[in-house]
Coordinates of C-alpha atoms and ligand atoms in Angstrom, one line a residue:
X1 CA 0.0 0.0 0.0
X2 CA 1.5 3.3 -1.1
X3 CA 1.6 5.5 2.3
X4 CA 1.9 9.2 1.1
X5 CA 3.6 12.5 2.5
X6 CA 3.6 15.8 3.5
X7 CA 6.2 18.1 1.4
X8 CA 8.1 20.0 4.1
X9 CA 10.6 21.8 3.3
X10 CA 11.7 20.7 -0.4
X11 CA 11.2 17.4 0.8
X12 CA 8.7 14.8 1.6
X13 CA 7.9 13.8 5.0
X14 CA 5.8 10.9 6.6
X15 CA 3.6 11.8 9.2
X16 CA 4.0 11.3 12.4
X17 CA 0.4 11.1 14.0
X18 CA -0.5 7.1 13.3
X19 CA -3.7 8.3 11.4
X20 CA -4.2 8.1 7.9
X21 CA -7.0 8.6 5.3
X22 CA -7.8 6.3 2.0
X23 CA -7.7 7.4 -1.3
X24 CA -9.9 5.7 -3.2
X25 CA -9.9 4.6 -7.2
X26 CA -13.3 5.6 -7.4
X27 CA -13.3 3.3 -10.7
X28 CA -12.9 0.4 -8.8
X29 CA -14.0 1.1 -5.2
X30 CA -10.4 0.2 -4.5
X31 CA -7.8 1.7 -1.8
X32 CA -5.2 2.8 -3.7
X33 CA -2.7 4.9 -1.2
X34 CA -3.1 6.1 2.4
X35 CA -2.6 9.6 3.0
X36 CA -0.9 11.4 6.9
X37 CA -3.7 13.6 8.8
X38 CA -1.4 15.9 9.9
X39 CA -1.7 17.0 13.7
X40 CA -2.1 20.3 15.6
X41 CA 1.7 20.1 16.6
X42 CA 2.7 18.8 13.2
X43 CA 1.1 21.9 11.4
X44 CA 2.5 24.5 13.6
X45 CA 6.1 23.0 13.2
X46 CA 5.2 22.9 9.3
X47 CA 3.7 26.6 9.6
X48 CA 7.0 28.3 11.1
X49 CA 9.0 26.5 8.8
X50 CA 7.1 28.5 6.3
X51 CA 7.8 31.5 8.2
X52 CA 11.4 31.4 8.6
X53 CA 11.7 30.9 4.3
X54 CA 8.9 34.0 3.4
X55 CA 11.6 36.2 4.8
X56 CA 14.3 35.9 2.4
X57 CA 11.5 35.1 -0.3
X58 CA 9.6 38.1 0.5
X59 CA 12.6 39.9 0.0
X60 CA 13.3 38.4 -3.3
X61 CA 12.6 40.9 -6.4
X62 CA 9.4 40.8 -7.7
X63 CA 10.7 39.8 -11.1
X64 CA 13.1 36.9 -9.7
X65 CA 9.7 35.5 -8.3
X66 CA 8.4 35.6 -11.5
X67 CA 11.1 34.0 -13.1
X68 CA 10.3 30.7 -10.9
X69 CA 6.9 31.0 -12.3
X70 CA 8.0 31.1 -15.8
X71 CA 10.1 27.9 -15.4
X72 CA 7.2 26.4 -13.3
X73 CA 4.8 26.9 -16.1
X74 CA 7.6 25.0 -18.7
X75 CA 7.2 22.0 -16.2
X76 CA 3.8 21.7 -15.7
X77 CA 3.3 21.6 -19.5
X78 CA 5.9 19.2 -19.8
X79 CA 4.6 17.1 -17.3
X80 CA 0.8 17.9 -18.6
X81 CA 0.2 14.0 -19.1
X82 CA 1.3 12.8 -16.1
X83 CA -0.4 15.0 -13.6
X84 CA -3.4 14.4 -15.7
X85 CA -3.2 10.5 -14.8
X86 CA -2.6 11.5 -11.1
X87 CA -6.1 13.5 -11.2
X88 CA -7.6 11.0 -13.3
X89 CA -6.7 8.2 -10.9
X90 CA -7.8 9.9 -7.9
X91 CA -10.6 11.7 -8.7
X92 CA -12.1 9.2 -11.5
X93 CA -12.5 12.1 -14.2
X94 CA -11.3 11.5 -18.1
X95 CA -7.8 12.3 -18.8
X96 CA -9.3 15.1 -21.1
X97 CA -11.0 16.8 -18.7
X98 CA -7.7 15.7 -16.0
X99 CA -5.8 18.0 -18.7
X100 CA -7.9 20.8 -18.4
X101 CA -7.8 20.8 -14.9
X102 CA -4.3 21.2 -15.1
X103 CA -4.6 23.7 -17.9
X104 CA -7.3 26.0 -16.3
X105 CA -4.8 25.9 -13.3
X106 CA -2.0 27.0 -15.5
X107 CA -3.4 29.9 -17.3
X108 CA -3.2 31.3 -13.4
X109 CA 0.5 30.5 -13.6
X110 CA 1.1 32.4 -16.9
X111 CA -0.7 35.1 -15.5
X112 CA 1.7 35.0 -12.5
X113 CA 5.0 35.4 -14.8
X114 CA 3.7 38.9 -15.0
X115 CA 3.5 39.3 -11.3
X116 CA 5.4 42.9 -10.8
X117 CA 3.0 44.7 -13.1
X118 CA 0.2 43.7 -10.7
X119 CA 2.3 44.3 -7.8
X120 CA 3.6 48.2 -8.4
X121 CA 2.2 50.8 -6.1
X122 CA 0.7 54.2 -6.7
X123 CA 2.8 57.6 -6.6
X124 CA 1.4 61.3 -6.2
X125 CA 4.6 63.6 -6.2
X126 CA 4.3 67.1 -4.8
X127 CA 1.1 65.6 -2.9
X128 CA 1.8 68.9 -0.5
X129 CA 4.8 71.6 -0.5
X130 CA 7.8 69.2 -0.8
X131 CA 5.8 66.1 0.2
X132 CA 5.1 62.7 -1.6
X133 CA 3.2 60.4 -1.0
X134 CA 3.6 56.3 -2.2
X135 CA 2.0 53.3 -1.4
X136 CA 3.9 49.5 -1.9
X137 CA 2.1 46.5 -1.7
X138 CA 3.3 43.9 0.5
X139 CA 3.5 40.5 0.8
X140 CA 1.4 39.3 3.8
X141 CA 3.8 36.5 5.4
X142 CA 2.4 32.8 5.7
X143 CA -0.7 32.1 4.0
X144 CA -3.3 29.4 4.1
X145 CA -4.7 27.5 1.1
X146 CA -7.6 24.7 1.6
X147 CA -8.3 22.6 -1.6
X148 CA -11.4 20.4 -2.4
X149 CA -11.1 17.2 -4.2
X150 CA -12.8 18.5 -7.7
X151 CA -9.8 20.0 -9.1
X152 CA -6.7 18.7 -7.5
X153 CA -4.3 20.6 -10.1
X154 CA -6.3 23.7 -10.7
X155 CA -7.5 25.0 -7.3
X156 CA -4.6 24.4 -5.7
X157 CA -2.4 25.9 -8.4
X158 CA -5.5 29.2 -8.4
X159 CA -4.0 29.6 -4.9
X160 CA -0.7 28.7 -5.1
X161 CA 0.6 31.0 -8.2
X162 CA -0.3 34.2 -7.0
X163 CA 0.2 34.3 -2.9
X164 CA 3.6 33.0 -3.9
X165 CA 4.2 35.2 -6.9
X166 CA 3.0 37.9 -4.4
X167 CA 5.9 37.3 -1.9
X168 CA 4.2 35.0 0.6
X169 CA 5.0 31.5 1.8
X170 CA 1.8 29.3 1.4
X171 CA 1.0 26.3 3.1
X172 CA -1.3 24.2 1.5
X173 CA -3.8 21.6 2.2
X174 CA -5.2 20.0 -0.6
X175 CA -8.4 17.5 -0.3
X176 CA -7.9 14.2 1.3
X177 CA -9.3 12.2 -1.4
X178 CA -7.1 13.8 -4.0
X179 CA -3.7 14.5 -2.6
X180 CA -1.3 13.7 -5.2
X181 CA -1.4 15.9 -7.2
X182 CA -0.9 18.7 -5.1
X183 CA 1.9 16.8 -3.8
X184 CA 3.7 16.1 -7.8
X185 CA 3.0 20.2 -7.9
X186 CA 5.3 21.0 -5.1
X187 CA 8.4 18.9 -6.5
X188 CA 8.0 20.8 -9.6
X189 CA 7.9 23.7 -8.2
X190 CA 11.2 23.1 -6.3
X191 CA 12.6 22.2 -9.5
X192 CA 11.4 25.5 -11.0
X193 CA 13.5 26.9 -8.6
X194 CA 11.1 28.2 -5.6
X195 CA 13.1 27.5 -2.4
X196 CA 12.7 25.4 0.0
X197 CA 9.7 25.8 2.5
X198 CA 8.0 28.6 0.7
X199 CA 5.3 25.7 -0.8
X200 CA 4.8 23.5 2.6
X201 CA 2.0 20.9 1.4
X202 CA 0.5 19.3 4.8
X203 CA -2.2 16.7 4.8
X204 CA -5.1 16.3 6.8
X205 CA -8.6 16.7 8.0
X206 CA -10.6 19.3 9.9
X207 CA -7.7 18.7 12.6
X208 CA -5.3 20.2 10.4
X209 CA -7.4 23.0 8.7
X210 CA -8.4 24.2 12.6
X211 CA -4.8 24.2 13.3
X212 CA -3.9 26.6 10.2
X213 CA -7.5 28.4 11.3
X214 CA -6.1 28.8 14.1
X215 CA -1.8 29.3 14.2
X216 CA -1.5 33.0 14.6
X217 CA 1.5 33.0 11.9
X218 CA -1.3 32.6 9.3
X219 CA -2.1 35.6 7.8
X220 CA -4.7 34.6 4.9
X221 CA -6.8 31.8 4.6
X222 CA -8.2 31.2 0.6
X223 CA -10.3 27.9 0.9
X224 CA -12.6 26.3 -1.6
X225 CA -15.3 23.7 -0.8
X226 CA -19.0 23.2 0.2
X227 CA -20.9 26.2 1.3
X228 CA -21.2 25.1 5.0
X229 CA -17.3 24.5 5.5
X230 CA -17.0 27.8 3.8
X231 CA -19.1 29.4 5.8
X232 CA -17.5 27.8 9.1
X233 CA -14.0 28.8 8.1
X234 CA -14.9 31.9 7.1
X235 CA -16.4 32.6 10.8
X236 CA -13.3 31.0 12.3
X237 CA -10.7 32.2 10.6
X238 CA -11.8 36.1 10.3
X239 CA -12.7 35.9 14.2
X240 CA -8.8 35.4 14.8
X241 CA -8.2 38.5 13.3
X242 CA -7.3 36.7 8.9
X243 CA -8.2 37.5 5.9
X244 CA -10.4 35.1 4.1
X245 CA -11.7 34.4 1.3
X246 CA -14.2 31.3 1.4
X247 CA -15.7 29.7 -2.4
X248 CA -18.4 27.5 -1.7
X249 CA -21.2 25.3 -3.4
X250 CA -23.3 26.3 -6.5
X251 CA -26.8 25.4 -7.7
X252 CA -26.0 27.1 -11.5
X253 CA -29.0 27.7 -13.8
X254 CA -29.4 28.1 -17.7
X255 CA -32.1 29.8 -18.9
X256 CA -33.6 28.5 -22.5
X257 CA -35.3 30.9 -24.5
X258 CA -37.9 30.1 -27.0
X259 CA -35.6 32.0 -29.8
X260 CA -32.5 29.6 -29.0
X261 CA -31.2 27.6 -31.1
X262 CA -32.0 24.4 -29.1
X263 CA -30.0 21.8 -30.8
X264 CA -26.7 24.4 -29.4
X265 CA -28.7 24.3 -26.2
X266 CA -29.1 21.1 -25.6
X267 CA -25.1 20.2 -26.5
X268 CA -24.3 23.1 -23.7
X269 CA -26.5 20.9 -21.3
X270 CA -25.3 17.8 -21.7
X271 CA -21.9 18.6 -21.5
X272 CA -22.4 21.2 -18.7
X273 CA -24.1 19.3 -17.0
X274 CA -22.9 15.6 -17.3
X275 CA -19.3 16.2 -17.7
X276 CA -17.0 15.6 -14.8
X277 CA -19.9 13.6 -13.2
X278 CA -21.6 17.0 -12.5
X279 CA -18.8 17.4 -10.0
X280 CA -17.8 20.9 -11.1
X281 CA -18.9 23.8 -9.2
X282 CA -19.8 25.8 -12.3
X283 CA -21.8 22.5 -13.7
X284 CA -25.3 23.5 -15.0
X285 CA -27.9 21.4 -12.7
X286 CA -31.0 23.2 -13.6
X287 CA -32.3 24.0 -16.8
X288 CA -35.2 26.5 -17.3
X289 CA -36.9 26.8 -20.1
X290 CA -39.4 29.1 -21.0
X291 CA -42.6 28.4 -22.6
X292 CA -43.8 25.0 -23.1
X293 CA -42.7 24.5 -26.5
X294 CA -39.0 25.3 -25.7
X295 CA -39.5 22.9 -22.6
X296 CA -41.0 20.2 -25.1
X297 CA -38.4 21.1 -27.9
X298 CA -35.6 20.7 -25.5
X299 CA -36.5 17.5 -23.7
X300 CA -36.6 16.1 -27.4
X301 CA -33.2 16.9 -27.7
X302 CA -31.8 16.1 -24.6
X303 CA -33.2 12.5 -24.7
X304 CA -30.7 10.9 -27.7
X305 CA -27.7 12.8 -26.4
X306 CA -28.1 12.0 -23.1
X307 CA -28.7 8.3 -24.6
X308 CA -25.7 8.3 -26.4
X309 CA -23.3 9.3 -23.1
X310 CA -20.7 6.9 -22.5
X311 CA -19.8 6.7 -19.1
X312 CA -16.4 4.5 -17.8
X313 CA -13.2 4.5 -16.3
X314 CA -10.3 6.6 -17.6
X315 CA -8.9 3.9 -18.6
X316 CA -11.2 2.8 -21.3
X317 CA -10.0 5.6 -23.9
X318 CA -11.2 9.2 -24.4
X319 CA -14.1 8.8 -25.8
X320 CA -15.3 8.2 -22.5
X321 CA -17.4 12.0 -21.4
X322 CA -17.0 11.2 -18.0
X323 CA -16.3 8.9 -14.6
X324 CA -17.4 7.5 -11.5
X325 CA -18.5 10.0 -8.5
X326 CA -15.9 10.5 -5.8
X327 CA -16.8 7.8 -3.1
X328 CA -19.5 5.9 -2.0
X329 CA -21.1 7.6 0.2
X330 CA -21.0 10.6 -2.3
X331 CA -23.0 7.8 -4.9
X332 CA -25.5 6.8 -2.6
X333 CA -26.4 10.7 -1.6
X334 CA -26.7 10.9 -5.4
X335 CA -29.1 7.8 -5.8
X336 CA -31.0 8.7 -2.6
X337 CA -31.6 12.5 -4.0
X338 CA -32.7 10.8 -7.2
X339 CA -35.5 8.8 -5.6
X340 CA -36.4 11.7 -3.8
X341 CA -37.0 13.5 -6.3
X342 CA -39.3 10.9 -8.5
X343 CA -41.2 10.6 -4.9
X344 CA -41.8 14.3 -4.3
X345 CA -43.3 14.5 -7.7
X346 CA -41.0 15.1 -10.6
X347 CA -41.2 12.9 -14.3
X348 CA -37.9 11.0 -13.8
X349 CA -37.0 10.9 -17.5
X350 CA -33.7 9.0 -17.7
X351 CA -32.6 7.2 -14.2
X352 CA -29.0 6.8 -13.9
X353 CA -29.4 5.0 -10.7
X354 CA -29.1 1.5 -11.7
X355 CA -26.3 2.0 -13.7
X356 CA -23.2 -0.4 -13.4
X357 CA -20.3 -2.1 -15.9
X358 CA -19.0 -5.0 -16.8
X359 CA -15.8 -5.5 -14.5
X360 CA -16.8 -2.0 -12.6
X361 CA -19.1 -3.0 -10.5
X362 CA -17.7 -1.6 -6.8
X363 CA -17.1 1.2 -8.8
X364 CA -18.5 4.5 -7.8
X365 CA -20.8 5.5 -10.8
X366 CA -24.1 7.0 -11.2
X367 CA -25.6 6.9 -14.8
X368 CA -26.9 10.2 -16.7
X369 CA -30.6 11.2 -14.6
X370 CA -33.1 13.6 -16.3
X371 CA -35.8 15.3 -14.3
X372 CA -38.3 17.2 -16.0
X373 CA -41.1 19.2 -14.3
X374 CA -38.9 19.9 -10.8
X375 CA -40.5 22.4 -8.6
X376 CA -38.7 25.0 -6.1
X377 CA -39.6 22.9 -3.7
X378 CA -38.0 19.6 -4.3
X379 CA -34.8 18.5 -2.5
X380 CA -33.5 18.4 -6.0
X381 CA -33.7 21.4 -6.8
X382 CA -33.0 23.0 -3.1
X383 CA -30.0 20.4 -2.1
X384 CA -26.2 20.7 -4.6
X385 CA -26.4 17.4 -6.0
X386 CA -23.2 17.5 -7.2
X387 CA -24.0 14.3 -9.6
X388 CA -24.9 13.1 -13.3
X389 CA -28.3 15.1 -12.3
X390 CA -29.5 17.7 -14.4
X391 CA -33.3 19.0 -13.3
X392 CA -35.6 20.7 -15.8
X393 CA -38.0 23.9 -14.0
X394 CA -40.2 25.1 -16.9
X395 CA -41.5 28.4 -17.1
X396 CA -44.0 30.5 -18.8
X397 CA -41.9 33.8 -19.0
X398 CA -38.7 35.2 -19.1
X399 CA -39.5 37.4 -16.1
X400 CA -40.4 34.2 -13.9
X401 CA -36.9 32.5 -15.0
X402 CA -34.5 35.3 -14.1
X403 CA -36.7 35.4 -10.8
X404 CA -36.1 31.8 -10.2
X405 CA -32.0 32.2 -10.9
X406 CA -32.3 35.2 -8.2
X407 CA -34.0 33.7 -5.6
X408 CA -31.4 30.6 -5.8
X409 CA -29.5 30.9 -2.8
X410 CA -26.0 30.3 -4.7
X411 CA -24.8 32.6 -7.3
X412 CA -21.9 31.0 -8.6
X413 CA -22.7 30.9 -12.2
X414 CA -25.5 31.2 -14.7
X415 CA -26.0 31.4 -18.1
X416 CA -28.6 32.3 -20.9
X417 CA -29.2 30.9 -24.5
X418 CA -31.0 33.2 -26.8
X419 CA -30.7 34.9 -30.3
X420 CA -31.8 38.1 -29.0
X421 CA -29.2 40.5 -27.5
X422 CA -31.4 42.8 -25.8
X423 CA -32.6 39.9 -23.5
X424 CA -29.2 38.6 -22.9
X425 CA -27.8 41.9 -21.9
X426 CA -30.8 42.5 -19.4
X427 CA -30.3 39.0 -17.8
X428 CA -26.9 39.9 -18.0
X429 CA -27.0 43.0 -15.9
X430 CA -29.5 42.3 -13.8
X431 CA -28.8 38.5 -12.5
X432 CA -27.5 38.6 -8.7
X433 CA -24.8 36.0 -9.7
X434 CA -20.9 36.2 -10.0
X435 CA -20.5 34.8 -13.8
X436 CA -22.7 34.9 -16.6
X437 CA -22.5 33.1 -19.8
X438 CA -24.3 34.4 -23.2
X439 CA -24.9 31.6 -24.9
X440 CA -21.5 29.6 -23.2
X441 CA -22.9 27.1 -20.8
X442 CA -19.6 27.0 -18.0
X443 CA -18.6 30.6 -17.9
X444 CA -15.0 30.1 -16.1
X445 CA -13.5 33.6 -16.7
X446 CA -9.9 33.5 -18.5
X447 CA -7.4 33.9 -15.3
X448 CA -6.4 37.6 -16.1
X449 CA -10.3 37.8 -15.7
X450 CA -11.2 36.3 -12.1
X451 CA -13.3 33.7 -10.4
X452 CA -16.2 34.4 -7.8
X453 CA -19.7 34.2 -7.1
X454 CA -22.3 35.6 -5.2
X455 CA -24.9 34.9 -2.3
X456 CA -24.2 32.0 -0.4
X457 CA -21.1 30.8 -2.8
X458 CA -18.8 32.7 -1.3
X459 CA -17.9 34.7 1.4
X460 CA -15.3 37.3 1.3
X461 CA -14.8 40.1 -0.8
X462 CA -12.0 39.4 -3.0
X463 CA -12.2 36.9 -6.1
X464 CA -10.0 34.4 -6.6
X465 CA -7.1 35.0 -9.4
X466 CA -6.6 38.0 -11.8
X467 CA -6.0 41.1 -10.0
X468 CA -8.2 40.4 -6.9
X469 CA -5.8 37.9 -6.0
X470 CA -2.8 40.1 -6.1
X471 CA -4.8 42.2 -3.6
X472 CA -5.9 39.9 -1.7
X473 CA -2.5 38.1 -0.8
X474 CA -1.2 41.5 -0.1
X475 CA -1.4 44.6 2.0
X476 CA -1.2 48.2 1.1
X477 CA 1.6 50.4 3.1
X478 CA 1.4 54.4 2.0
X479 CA 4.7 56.0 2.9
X480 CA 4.5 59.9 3.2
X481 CA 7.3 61.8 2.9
X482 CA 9.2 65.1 3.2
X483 CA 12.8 66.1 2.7
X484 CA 14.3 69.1 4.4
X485 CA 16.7 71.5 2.2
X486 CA 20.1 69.9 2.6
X487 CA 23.0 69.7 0.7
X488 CA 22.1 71.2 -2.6
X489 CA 21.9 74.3 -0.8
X490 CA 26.0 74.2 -1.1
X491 CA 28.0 72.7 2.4
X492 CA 29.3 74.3 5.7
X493 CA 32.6 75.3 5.5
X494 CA 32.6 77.5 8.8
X495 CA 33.4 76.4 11.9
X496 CA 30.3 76.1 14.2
X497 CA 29.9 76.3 17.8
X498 CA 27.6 73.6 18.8
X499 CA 23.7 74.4 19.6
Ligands
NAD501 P1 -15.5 20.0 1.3 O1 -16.1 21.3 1.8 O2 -15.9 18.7 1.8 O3 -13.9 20.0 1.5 C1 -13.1 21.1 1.1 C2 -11.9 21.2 2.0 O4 -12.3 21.4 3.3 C3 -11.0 19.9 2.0 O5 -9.7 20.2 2.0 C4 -11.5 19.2 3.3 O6 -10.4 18.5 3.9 C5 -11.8 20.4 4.2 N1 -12.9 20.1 5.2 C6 -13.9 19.3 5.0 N2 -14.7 19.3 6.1 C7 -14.1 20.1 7.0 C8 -14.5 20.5 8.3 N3 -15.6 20.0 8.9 N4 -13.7 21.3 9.0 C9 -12.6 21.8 8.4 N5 -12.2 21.5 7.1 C10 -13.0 20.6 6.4 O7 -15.7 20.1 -0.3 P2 -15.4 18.9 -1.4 O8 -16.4 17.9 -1.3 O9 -13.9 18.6 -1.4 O10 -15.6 19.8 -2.7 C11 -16.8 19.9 -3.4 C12 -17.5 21.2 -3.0 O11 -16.6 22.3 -3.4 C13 -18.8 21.5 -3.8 O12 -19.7 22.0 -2.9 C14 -18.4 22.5 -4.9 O13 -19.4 23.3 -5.4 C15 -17.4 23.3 -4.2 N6 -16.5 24.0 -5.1 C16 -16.6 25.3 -5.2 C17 -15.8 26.0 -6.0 C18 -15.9 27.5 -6.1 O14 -14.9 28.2 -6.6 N7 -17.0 28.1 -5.7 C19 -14.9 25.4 -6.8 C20 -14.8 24.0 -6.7 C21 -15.6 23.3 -5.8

C-alpha cells in the first residue's frame, strides 16, 4: 500500500500522528494509497517552517519571483500527461478533462510570470509643498490554502501562483481524497526553482485546517469547498483577526429561451451538466426553459444525447465523457436524491441509478438522470447534487426565469441561451450572480479575468485569481514623505559652535 507525504521543506515527510485517510480509485472502489492527517503540533512546526523561508522570499525581487513561475509553467506543460493521470486516478474524471484541470490551473500561472505589473504601487509627487506620498504592496507573510477534491491541479495551483508570486510563503492543504497531485506540484515547483519551505504541502482533516485556522503566523486563509465549511471557516478564521476568502457550493441555472437555437442548447447541457460527473462547481444542474414549447423542444433533444453518453473509467479511452463519482457515500447521496426527487413529484425521465459495468461493478458510478417538471420545492432542486443530475424547471416567462435564478440561494454561475441580444444583456446586468455566460454554458472567466460568485457561494470580498488575488494576498503600506533642504543648498565650510 502506497503511504503518502507531506512536502516539508523541499522534501517529503511521513507523518508522524499514526492516522491516515484512503484514497480511493473511485473506478474500482479500491484503496489505492493512504494519506498522513497531519496534527495540531505537526502543522505549527510545518507553519513556522514557512515563516522562517517567506523572509528571504519576501525579499526576493518581484521579477526573480516571477522567473520561478516562468520555469514552473515550462514543467507543468511538460509534465501535462502525467499529472493528468494523477487526477484521473484519484478523482475518477477523463484524462481530457484531467488536462484541463491542469490547464485552467495553469493559465493562473502564466498570469503570475507577469506578477510585478500587478504588484507596483501608486505615486502622487508634490502631494503637498515638498511632500510625496507612495503606497507599496506587501506581501502578507504565511498564507493558508484549503483545496477540495474536484480539481486537485487547478485550485490548488488558483492559490498557489499568485500568494507565492506575491511574496508570501503558502502552506497548502489539498483535499484528502485527491492529494497527489498537489503533492507532484510541489516537487516541480522546487525544480522550478522556488526554495525550500515557501510551498509546505501538509495533509489532513478538519484537525489540520483548525490548526492553520487557528496558528497566529497565518495571515490569509483562501479555501474552496462546500458552502457550509465555507461558511464555518470563514467565521473561524476572520474571528482570529485573517483574511479570508471562502468559495463555496453552487446550484448554476441556464435559462432556454424560446428563440435559441435548441440543438446548441441542448449540447451546452449535456456537457455542462454531465461532464466531470456533475462534479464541477460551475456545472449546470437546472435547466429553465421558457414556454412549453421550448421545454417540449428541449427534452426532445436532450433524450438521444443524453442516450448516447458513455460513461467508464479513464482507462477505457477518451471517448469516455466522463467517470465515476468521488466515493460511495458521495454515490448513494446521489441515488438517494434521485429517488427523492421521483417521490416528491417530478417525471424521472432518464434514471442513472441502476447503472453499473461490466468489470466496474464496486465502482462509484451513477448513470446520466433527467428530471423534467422539478418544482422549487424539491430537494432536488433545493439540495447541490453535485452528480450526473440535471433537473428541468419550466416556465412560462422570461421574467419568472431570471426570478427563479435570483432567488437561488448560490450565485456562482448562470448562463442564458437566446438569439436576441437585448434579452441577454438584461439578464446579463440584472442577475445577482458572479459569472454569466451568453450563450457559453460553464462561464469560467480567462485567469487575467477572475473567479467568484455571489450569495451563499462565497464569502469574502475578494475573487480568486486575476487582480483580486494580487490584492488579496497583499497589503497596502502608503509612505509619506518630506525632505528638508540639505545639501544642494551648497556645504558648511565655517566652523560652528555647537547648539
Ligand atoms: P469540502 O467542503 O468537503 O472540502 C473542502 C476542504 O475542506 C477539504 O480540504 C477538506 O479536507 C476540508 N474540510 C472538510 N470538512 C471540513 C471540516 N468540517 N472542517 C474543516 N475542514 C474541512 O468540499 P469537497 O467535497 O472537497 O468539494 C466539493 C465542493 O466544493 C462542492 O460544494 C463544490 O461546489 C465546491 N467547489 C466550489 C468552487 C468555487 O470556486 N466556488 C470550486 C470547486 C468546488
Amino acid at each position: 500500500m502506497t503511504e503518502l507525504t507531506h512536502f516539508v521543506n523541499g522534501e517529503h515527510v511521513t507523518g508522524t500522528t499514526g492516522r491516515f485517510a484512503d484514497v480511493m480509485n473511485p473506478a474500482t472502489g479500491e484503496v489505492q494509497a493512504q494519506v498522513p492527517l497531519a496534527s495540531t503540533a505537526e502543522v505549527d512546526a510545518i507553519v513556522a517552517k514557512a515563516a522562517e523561508a517567506q523572509i528571504a522570499w519576501g525579499a526576493t525581487n518581484p521579477q526573480r519571483r516571477a522567473r520561478v513561475m516562468m520555469k514552473f509553467g515550462a514543467l507543468i506543460n511538460e509534465h501535462m500527461n502525467e499529472l493528468a493521470e494523477l487526477i484521473s486516478r484519484e478523482h475518477g474524471k477523463t484524462l481530457p478533462d484531467a488536462c484541463g484541470d491542469v490547464q485552467r490551473g495553469l493559465e493562473v500561472v502564466e498570469v503570475c510570470m507577469g506578477a510585478p505589473s500587478h504588484l507596483k504601487g501608486d505615486f502622487m509627487g508634490d502631494g503637498g509643498p515638498g511632500i510625496d506620498l507612495y503606497s507599496v504592496r506587501q506581501p502578507l507573510g504565511v498564507v493558508a490554502g484549503i483545496t477540495p477534491f474536484n480539481f486537485p491541479a487547478m485550485i490548488p495551483l488558483w492559490k498557489m501562483a499568485p500568494a507565492i508570486s506575491a511574496g508570501n510563503a503558502m502552506v497548502l492543504k489539498p483535499s484528502e481524497r485527491c492529494p497527489s497531485t498537489a503533492l507532484r506540484l510541489a516537487e516541480l515547483l522546487k525544480e522550478a526553482g522556488l526554495p525550500d519551505g515557501v510551498l509546505q504541502v501538509v495533509n489532513g482533516d478538519k484537525e489540520a485546517v483548525d490548526a492553520l485556522l487557528d496558528n497566529e503566523t497565518i495571515q490569509a486563509v483562501g479555501f474552496v469547498g462546500s458552502t457550509p465549511i465555507a461558511q464555518y471557516i470563514y467565521s473561524r478564521a476572520t474571528a482570529n483577526g485573517k483574511r479570508a476568502q471562502c468559495f463555496g457550493g453552487a446550484k448554476n441555472h441556464m435559462i432556454i429561451m424560446p428563440d435559441a437555437d435548441m440543438d446548441k442548447a441542448a449540447d451546452a447541457l449535456v456537457g455542462a451538466g454531465f461532464g466531470a460527473a456533475g462534479e464541477r462547481c460551475m456545472a449546470i444542474s437546472v435547466a429553465v426553459p421558457v414556454g412549453q414549447e421550448a421545454a417540449d423542444a428541449l427534452v426532445e433533444r436532450l433524450i438521444p444525447r443524453i442516450d448516447k453518453l458513455k460513461v467508464g473509467p479513464y482507462t477505457s479511452g477518451d471517448d469516455v465523457d466522463y467517470g465515476p463519482v468521488i466515493t460511495k457515500a458521495s454515490q448513494e447521496r446521489v441515488k438517494g436524491l434521485i429517488t427523492s426527487g421521483a417521490e416528491q413529484g417530478a417525471t424521472l425521465v432518464r434514471d442513472g441509478r441502476d447503472f453499473s459495468i461490466q468489470g466496474y461493478e464496486e465502482g462509484y458510478f451513477v448513470g446520466p438522470t433527467l428530471f423534467d417538471n422539478v418544482t422549487e420545492d424539491m430537494d432536488i432542486y433545493k439540495e447541490e447534487i453535485f452528480g450526473p443530475v440535471l433537473s428541468m424547471v419550466r416556465k412560462d416567462n422570461y421574467e419568472d426565469a431570471l426570478k427563479l435564478t435570483m432567488d437561488n440561494q448560490y450565485g456562482n454561475g448562470t448562463a442564458i441561451y437566446t438569439a436576441d441580444g437585448d434579452t441577454a444583456r438584461d439578464f446579463a446586468h440584472r442577475v445577482n450572480v458572479g459569472m454569466v455566460g451568453i450563450n457559453f454554458p460553464i462561464p469560467v472567466p480567462l485567469s487575467y479575468f477572475s473567479f467568484g460568485g455571489w450569495k451563499k457561494s462565497a464569502f469574502g470580498d475578494l475573487n480568486q485569481y486575476g487582480p483580486d488575488a494580487f490584492r488579496f494576498y497583499t497589503r497596502t503600506k502608503t509612505v509619506t514623505a518630506r525632505w528638508f533642504s540639505g545639501i544642494k543648498e551648497g556645504g558648511e565650510f565655517n566652523f560652528k559652535a555647537m547648539d
